[in-house]
Amino acid sequence: MHGVIMAGGRGTRLQPLTDDRPKPMVPLLGRPVIDYVKDAMLRAGVNDLVVTTGYRGEDLEAHVNTWAANGVRARVNREATPMGTAGSVRLLADVLQSTFLVGSGDGINTLDLEALLAHHRDTGAALTIGLVEVEDPSSFGIVGLGASNSAEVDGDLRRGFVRRFAEKPAPEDAFSRLINAGVYVIEPEALAMVPPATKYDFSRDLFPAMLEAGLPIAGLMLEGLWFDIGEPHHLLDAQAALLGGSDAFLHAGASVDPSASVHASLLMDDARVDAGASVVSSILGANAVVEEGAILERCVLGDGAHVAKGERLVDARRAA
């Protein structure tokens, strides 16, 4: 079975972390975030992966090539121009001739995609969306499910057929707390609705067109961790969830002087925190340096960035 990982985004809201790497290559617990969705797909039975790329695609291609050492068959398809989420997958229509999986490569995903496949097969849908439940859906696109492809929305359902979408609703207008997790099971008949050589998105374009045409879309709330890595603090939230606490994580070569204090933070390769410094809820890019006695709170340092001795930064982002 084919799996497609969409990894073409630039990740501007993560800058300066994405100044020198594509968003899916931002590391978390020693691995690029794209590896989490790759592993979820492999667990679901995918044996042939295609990664669609755009910004800094050469970096992603080099990483995807390393998967072969673990027996993973994978390749990269680079877009000459941005085609949107559905448009980028449509470019692969010649090889996607049977049921396939699609996932976003710039989020943390340990979701049960095997359950998603089973629900897809049970419903006979043309496309099935993986869903997660959130406390506050006002920052997301929400999904309303019905018991059949013609039923009204029932906000208590956690599996069924998609009957309605709404983008970032006000709290009083939210008919569901289920949101699109960016993982899909798709049949070729659904992909055929995407116009060729056209910029086209799943959520904005394809899903409404399918509902209007009466083509069934199923949905299932999935078990597992899911984080949309849109902002730097989402990386720290994901790290805490994966670690089971707010410990700091040091990537290879990172160092913290014994007299320094580092809490709930992420230090990338070869980052350094000197004597007496304090780093709280912050991210330090590769080779970033925090000198003696400096204080960082809720900050993001890009690769090679430097904080001088005794300097204090709060809610700041600094590039090299």
XYZ file of C-alpha atoms in Angstrom, residues 18-300:
283
model
C 13.100 26.941 9.874
C 15.574 29.452 8.460
C 18.026 26.628 7.746
C 15.773 23.549 7.604
C 12.324 22.641 6.264
C 9.587 22.396 8.879
C 9.345 18.559 8.746
C 13.070 18.361 9.586
C 12.777 20.247 12.893
C 14.085 17.733 15.454
C 12.156 16.442 18.450
C 13.614 13.875 20.873
C 16.468 13.245 18.495
C 14.354 12.692 15.360
C 12.882 14.945 12.665
C 9.137 15.381 13.131
C 8.476 13.748 9.734
C 9.692 10.435 11.166
C 6.719 10.247 13.518
C 4.155 10.164 10.713
C 6.397 7.828 8.710
C 6.381 5.347 11.590
C 2.599 5.620 12.016
C 2.156 4.775 8.330
C 4.524 1.823 8.485
C 2.610 0.423 11.466
C -0.576 0.625 9.383
C 0.914 -1.508 6.626
C 2.274 1.070 4.177
C 5.203 -0.411 2.267
C 5.826 2.273 -0.374
C 6.242 5.907 0.702
C 6.336 9.085 -1.363
C 7.265 12.391 0.283
C 6.081 15.536 -1.507
C 8.450 18.460 -0.986
C 8.841 22.116 -1.779
C 10.923 24.428 0.436
C 14.458 23.058 0.934
C 13.414 19.815 -0.682
C 17.038 18.717 -1.043
C 17.331 18.474 2.765
C 14.263 16.262 2.948
C 15.455 14.106 0.087
C 18.759 13.463 1.824
C 16.924 12.392 4.973
C 14.356 10.229 3.166
C 17.225 8.406 1.471
C 18.467 7.314 4.920
C 15.236 5.367 5.521
C 16.400 2.708 3.066
C 18.947 1.535 5.658
C 15.986 0.278 7.700
C 14.360 -1.413 4.733
C 11.856 1.381 4.015
C 11.025 1.912 0.348
C 10.615 5.659 -0.105
C 11.215 8.427 -2.593
C 10.721 12.176 -2.903
C 8.562 14.039 -5.397
C 9.579 17.699 -5.574
C 7.074 20.312 -6.706
C 8.309 22.929 -9.152
C 5.595 25.295 -7.862
C 3.334 24.969 -4.777
C 0.281 22.887 -5.694
C -1.636 22.821 -2.398
C -2.184 19.706 -0.321
C -4.499 17.860 -2.734
C -2.744 19.211 -5.821
C 0.606 17.823 -4.667
C -0.918 14.360 -4.179
C -2.717 14.589 -7.553
C 0.717 14.717 -9.200
C 1.133 11.080 -8.126
C -2.140 9.828 -9.634
C -0.328 7.497 -12.026
C 0.963 5.370 -9.115
C -1.951 5.822 -6.686
C -4.219 3.287 -8.342
C -5.660 1.694 -5.174
C -6.454 2.672 -1.568
C -3.670 4.828 -0.119
C -2.816 6.844 3.006
C -1.949 10.539 3.153
C -0.459 12.367 6.130
C 1.055 15.711 6.995
C 4.791 15.525 7.586
C 5.043 18.597 9.806
C 3.148 17.385 12.872
C 3.720 14.861 15.623
C 1.561 11.831 14.998
C 1.414 8.506 16.843
C -2.206 7.918 15.785
C -3.706 4.480 15.172
C -3.918 4.502 11.390
C -4.787 0.812 11.322
C -8.103 1.714 12.962
C -8.593 4.446 10.357
C -8.111 1.937 7.543
C -10.552 -0.500 9.154
C -13.227 2.209 9.491
C -12.667 3.236 5.878
C -13.242 -0.316 4.683
C -16.281 -0.816 6.929
C -18.029 2.305 5.620
C -17.120 1.935 1.952
C -16.290 5.645 1.865
C -14.373 7.314 -0.945
C -12.239 9.154 1.608
C -11.854 8.858 5.380
C -10.514 11.578 7.658
C -8.637 10.912 10.883
C -10.003 13.101 13.682
C -8.827 14.156 17.127
C -10.813 15.782 19.919
C -9.717 19.083 21.460
C -11.010 21.131 24.364
C -11.100 24.394 22.416
C -11.795 23.950 18.691
C -11.849 27.681 17.908
C -8.349 27.605 16.392
C -9.040 24.636 14.126
C -11.254 23.376 11.355
C -13.982 21.296 13.016
C -15.811 18.285 11.592
C -19.402 17.228 12.266
C -20.312 13.540 11.947
C -23.597 11.851 11.154
C -24.642 8.219 11.491
C -25.065 7.926 7.714
C -24.159 9.857 4.583
C -27.529 11.630 4.744
C -27.959 12.092 8.512
C -27.870 15.301 10.523
C -24.774 16.190 12.545
C -24.613 14.509 15.952
C -21.987 16.182 18.144
C -21.687 13.086 20.342
C -20.546 10.785 17.547
C -16.898 9.758 17.364
C -17.208 7.675 14.196
C -19.483 7.947 11.191
C -19.833 10.033 8.045
C -18.668 13.623 7.647
C -21.665 15.905 7.190
C -20.304 19.381 7.868
C -17.142 21.447 8.202
C -16.496 24.810 9.847
C -13.243 26.758 10.030
C -12.227 28.248 13.407
C -15.740 28.656 14.823
C -16.659 30.947 17.712
C -17.287 28.877 20.871
C -21.046 29.365 20.623
C -21.045 28.155 17.002
C -18.976 24.992 17.535
C -21.132 21.966 16.726
C -18.247 19.556 17.408
C -14.918 19.298 19.200
C -13.541 16.973 16.550
C -10.879 18.432 14.265
C -9.112 17.284 11.122
C -5.804 15.626 12.091
C -4.428 15.784 8.549
C -4.375 12.014 7.969
C -6.581 10.477 5.269
C -7.404 7.187 3.610
C -8.237 7.906 -0.024
C -9.639 5.989 -2.969
C -8.560 6.834 -6.532
C -12.127 7.994 -7.323
C -11.770 10.784 -4.764
C -8.335 11.781 -6.040
C -9.782 11.943 -9.570
C -11.948 14.881 -8.430
C -8.803 16.993 -8.009
C -8.233 18.921 -11.254
C -4.800 18.192 -12.759
C -2.082 20.850 -12.781
C -4.132 23.037 -10.421
C -3.384 24.365 -6.944
C -5.984 22.584 -4.825
C -6.397 21.846 -1.122
C -8.054 18.958 0.657
C -9.916 20.961 3.311
C -10.742 24.082 1.333
C -11.511 22.536 -2.053
C -11.824 18.747 -2.270
C -13.890 18.001 0.827
C -16.620 20.577 0.046
C -16.742 19.349 -3.571
C -17.182 15.763 -2.394
C -19.988 16.711 0.009
C -21.759 18.636 -2.728
C -21.449 15.657 -5.087
C -22.732 13.252 -2.424
C -19.505 11.230 -2.443
C -19.192 9.657 1.036
C -16.536 10.930 3.407
C -16.107 8.948 6.629
C -14.509 10.157 9.850
C -13.084 8.467 12.933
C -11.655 9.843 16.166
C -8.255 8.226 16.609
C -6.275 7.141 19.647
C -2.708 8.338 20.060
C -0.791 11.596 20.286
C -1.267 14.377 17.765
C 0.292 17.836 17.722
C 0.151 20.423 14.974
C 3.652 21.915 15.103
C 2.628 25.393 14.016
C 4.357 27.441 16.696
C 7.519 26.789 18.741
C 5.559 26.187 21.938
C 3.783 23.291 20.205
C 7.178 21.565 19.971
C 7.588 21.879 23.724
C 4.036 20.617 24.306
C 4.761 17.573 22.134
C 8.076 16.971 23.869
C 6.403 17.027 27.301
C 3.711 14.592 26.131
C 6.254 12.172 24.675
C 8.515 12.380 27.730
C 5.633 12.249 30.194
C 6.832 15.405 31.947
C 8.477 18.788 31.541
C 12.101 17.668 31.564
C 14.516 19.338 29.183
C 15.837 17.329 26.243
C 19.377 17.670 24.932
C 20.182 16.526 21.407
C 23.584 15.164 20.440
C 26.481 17.331 21.559
C 24.332 19.795 23.532
C 25.759 20.761 26.915
C 24.613 22.478 30.107
C 27.067 23.668 32.744
C 26.401 22.032 36.138
C 25.673 25.437 37.684
C 23.140 26.401 34.998
C 19.401 25.739 35.185
C 17.470 24.406 32.182
C 13.785 23.509 32.514
C 11.076 22.446 30.030
C 13.332 23.310 27.108
C 14.689 21.767 23.916
C 18.372 22.036 23.009
C 19.316 21.022 19.479
C 22.662 19.595 18.362
C 25.713 21.218 20.001
C 23.737 23.983 21.729
C 25.461 25.253 24.865
C 24.329 26.803 28.156
C 27.141 28.286 30.247
C 27.635 28.642 34.005
C 24.884 30.270 36.042
C 22.553 30.756 33.087
C 18.830 30.020 33.316
C 16.760 28.676 30.401
C 13.025 28.080 30.881
C 10.439 26.957 28.300
C 12.787 27.817 25.445
C 14.207 26.242 22.290
C 17.874 26.539 21.355
C 18.800 25.789 17.754
C 21.899 23.891 16.682
C 25.140 25.512 17.920
C 23.248 28.233 19.784
C 25.103 29.637 22.812
C 23.746 31.072 26.059
C 26.614 32.691 27.929
C 27.284 32.868 31.635
C 24.483 34.300 33.793
C 22.081 34.938 30.909
C 18.347 34.377 31.453
C 15.902 33.084 28.821
C 12.165 32.664 29.338
C 9.907 31.413 26.527
C 12.506 32.197 23.871
C 13.519 30.682 20.548
